[in-house]
Short mmCIF file of C-alpha atoms in Angstrom, two decimals:
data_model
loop_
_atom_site.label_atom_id
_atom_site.label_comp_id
_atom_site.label_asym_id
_atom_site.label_seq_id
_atom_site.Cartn_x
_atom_site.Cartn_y
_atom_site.Cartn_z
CA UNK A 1 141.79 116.27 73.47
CA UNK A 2 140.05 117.67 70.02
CA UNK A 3 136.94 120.03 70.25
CA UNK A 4 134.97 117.00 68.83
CA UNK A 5 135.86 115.16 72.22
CA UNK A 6 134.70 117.96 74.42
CA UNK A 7 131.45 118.37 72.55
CA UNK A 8 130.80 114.98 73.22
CA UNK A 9 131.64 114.77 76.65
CA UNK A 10 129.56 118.12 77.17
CA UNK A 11 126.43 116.63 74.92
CA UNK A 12 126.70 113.46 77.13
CA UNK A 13 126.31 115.21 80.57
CA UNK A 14 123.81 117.54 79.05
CA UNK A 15 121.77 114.67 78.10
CA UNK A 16 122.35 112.85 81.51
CA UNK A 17 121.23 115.87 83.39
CA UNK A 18 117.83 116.19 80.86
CA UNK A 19 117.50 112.60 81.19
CA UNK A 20 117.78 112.34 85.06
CA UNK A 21 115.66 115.37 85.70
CA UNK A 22 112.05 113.33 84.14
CA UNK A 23 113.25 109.91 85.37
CA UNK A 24 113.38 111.51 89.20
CA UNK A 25 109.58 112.47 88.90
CA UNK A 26 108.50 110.17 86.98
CA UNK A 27 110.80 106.70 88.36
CA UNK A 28 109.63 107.97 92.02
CA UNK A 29 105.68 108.45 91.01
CA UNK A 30 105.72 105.02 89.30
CA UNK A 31 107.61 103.03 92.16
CA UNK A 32 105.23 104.93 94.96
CA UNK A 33 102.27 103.51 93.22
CA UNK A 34 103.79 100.16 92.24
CA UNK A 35 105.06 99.96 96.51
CA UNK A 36 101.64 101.51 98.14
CA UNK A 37 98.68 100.38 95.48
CA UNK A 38 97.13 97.59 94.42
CA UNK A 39 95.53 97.45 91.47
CA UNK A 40 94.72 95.09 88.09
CA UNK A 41 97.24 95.05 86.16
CA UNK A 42 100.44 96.33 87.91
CA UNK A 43 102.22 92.94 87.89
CA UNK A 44 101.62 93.71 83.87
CA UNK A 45 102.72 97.29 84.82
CA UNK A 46 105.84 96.42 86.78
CA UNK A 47 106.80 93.64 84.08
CA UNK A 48 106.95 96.73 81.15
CA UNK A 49 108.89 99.50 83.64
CA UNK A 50 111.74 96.52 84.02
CA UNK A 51 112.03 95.38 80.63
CA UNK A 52 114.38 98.02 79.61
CA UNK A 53 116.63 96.87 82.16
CA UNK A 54 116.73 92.98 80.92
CA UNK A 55 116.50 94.00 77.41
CA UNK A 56 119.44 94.53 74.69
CA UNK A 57 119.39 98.52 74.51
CA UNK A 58 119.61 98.01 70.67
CA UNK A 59 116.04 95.97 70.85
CA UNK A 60 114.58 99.38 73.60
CA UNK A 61 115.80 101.38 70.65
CA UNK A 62 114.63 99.40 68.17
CA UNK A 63 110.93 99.65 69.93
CA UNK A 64 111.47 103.04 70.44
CA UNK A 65 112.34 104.25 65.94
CA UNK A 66 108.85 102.32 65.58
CA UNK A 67 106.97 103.75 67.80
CA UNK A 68 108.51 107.60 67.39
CA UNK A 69 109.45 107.21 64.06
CA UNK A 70 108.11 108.99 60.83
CA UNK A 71 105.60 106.28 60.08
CA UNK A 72 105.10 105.33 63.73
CA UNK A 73 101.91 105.86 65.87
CA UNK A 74 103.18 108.28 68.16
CA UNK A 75 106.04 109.59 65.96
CA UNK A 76 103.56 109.65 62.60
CA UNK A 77 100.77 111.69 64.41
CA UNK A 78 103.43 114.01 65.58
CA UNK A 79 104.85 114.68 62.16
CA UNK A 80 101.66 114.84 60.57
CA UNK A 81 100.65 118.06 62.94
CA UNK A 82 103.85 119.72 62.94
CA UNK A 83 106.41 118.51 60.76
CA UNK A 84 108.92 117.88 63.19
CA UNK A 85 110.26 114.49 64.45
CA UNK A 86 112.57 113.78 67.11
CA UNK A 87 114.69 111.01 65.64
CA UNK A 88 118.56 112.14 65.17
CA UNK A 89 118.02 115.09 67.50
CA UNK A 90 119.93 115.24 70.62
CA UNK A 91 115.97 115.31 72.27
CA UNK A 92 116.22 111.41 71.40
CA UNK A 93 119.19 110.73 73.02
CA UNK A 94 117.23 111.86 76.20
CA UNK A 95 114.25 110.01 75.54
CA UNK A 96 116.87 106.92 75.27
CA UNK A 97 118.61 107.27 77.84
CA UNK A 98 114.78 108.86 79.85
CA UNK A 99 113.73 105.05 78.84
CA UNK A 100 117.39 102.83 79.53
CA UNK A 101 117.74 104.09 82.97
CA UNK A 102 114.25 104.70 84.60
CA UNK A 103 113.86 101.25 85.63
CA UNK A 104 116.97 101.49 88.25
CA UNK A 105 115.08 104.70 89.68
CA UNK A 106 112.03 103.06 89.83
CA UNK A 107 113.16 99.53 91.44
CA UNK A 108 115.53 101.66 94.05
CA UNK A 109 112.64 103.74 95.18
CA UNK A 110 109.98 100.99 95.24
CA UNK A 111 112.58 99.14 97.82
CA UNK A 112 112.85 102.32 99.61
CA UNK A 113 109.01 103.09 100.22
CA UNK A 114 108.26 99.61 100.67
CA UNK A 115 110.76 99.64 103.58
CA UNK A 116 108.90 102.31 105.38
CA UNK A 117 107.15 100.57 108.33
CA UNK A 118 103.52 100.82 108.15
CA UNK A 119 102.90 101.90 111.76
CA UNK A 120 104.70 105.24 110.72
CA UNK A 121 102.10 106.13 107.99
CA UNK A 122 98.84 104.59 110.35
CA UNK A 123 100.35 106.89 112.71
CA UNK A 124 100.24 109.62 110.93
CA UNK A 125 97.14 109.31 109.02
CA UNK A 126 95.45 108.88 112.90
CA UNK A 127 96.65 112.47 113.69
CA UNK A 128 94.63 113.23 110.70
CA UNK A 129 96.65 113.70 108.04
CA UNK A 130 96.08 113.42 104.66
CA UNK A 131 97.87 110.78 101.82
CA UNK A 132 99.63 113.73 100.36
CA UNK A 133 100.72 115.36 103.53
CA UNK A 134 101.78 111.38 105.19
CA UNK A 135 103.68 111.34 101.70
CA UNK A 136 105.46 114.27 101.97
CA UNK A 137 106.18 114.65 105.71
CA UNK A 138 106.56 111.12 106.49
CA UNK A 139 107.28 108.89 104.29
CA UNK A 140 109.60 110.63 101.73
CA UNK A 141 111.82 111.81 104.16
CA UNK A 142 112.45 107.60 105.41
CA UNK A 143 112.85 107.12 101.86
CA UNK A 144 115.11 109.72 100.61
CA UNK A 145 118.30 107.32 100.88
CA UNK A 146 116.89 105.24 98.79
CA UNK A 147 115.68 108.00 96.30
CA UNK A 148 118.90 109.71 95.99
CA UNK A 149 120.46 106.08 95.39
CA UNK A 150 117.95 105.97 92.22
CA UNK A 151 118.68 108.69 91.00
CA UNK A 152 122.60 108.39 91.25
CA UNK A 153 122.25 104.73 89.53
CA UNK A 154 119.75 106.63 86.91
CA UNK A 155 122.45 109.30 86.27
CA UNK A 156 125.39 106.91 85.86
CA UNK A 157 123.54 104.54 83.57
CA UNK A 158 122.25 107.47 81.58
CA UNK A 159 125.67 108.70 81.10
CA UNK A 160 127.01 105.49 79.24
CA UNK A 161 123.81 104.59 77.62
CA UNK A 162 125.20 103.65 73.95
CA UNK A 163 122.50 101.10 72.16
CA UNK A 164 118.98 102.86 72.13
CA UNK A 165 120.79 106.27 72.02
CA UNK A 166 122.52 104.89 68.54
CA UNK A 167 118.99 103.86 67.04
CA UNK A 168 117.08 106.40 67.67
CA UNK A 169 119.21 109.47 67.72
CA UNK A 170 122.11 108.26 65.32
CA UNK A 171 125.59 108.96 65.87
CA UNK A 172 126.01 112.72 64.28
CA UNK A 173 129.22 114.30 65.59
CA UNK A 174 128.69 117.21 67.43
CA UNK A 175 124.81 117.18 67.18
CA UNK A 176 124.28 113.40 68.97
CA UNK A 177 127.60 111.96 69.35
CA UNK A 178 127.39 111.73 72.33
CA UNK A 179 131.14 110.43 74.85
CA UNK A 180 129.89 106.87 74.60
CA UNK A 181 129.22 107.06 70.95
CA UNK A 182 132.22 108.92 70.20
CA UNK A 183 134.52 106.43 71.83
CA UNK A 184 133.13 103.49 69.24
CA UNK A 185 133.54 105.83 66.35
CA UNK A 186 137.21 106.16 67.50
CA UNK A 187 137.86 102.63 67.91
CA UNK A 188 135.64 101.56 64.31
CA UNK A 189 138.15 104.30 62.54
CA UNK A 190 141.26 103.22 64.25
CA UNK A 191 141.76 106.32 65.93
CA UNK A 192 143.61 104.87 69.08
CA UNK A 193 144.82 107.82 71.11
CA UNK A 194 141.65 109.92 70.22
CA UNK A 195 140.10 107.10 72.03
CA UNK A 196 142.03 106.50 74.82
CA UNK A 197 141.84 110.16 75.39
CA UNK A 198 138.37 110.15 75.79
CA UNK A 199 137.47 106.85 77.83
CA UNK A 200 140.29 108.41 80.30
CA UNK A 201 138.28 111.95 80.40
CA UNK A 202 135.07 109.86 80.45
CA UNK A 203 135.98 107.37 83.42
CA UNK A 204 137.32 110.43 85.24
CA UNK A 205 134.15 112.17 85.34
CA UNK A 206 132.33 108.68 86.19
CA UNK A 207 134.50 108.29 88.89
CA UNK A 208 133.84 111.89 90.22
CA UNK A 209 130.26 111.35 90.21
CA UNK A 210 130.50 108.03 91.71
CA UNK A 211 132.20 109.25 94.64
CA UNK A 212 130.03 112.78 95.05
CA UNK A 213 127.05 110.46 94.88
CA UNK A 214 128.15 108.06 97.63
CA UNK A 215 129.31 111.27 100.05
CA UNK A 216 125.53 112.37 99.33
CA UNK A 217 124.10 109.22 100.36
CA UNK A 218 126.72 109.13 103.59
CA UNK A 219 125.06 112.09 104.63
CA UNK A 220 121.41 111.39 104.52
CA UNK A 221 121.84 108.18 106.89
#
């Protein structure tokens, strides 16, 4: 195992951990609005949180250079102020893999609040409680299986994300070659055994996780 492997591995847990700490916020704010609101537009709403799920990663990348790009909206009016753009930066491989994986948090936890029984959160608003304080004392703690579930499926799926992380952050060893990236590079050059000794290393630590993740759930039953 070269340093180039380790850097990679370390670059693509790094990134996992960024990328998992929005999507938890974020994944469980969108799916407790989608579960407990109704509103116009959130079929619209729910349709655009899932399509990076359905979706080739290459075409969520491909959405994502145009919008953040140089001469994008977002990534244009950025530039323009500060002369700094995120593409081929290890903060896009986040914002990739942020994008890729969100969906499975938010679909999890939408299940998971909208399998809290209503008479719970009547109940509790009765005794006078308010939406925040049903939310947090009630109806997060039913829900928290289903939470951690999200975010173990966000982590995992963050962790291998490969197509949107290649357009919009390239595939720069050491800077955002990131395990998944690394391993193709290996493979495209022939480079068998640097290969193999990275998937092994790679499906090692995806096993690990796996199997910390399921204890975790075991225990919040």
């Amino acid at each position: 195992m070269n340093a180039l492997s380790l850097t990679a591995i370390r670059l693509s847990l790094q990134v996992a951990l960024a990328a998992t700490a929005l999507i938890v916020p974020v994944g469980a704010g969108l799916a407790y609005l989608l579960a407990r609101r109704s509103f116009r537009g959130r079929d619209l709403l729910d349709i655009a949180l899932t399509l990076p799920l359905v979706l080739p990663p290459t075409v969520t990348g491909y959405y994502l250079v145009i919008l953040l790009g140089r001469n994008g909206p977002i990534g244009g009016f950025i530039y323009a102020r500060t002369g700094w753009t995120i593409m081929f930066t290890w903060e896009a491989a986040v914002l990739a893999s942020f994008v890729v994986a969100m969906p499975l948090m938010i679909r999890t936890s939408r299940a998971a609040f909208e399998s809290v029984e209503r008479h719970f959160i009547e109940t509790s608003q009765t005794l006078g409680h308010s939406e925040a304080s049903t939310l947090f004392r009630i109806i997060l703690p039913l829900a928290r299986k289903g939470l951690i579930a999200g975010a173990s499926l966000a982590f995992a799926r963050a962790l291998g994300e490969f197509g949107a992380t290649l357009m919009l952050a390239g595939n720069i060893p050491g800077k955002t070659s990131t395990a998944p990236l690394a391993i193709y590079t290996y493979a495209g050059s022939g480079d068998w055994s640097g290969a193999n000794s990275l998937v092994l290393l790679f499906t090692a630590i995806s096993a690990a996780f796996l199997y910390v993740a399921a204890k975790l759930n075991t225990r919040v039953i």
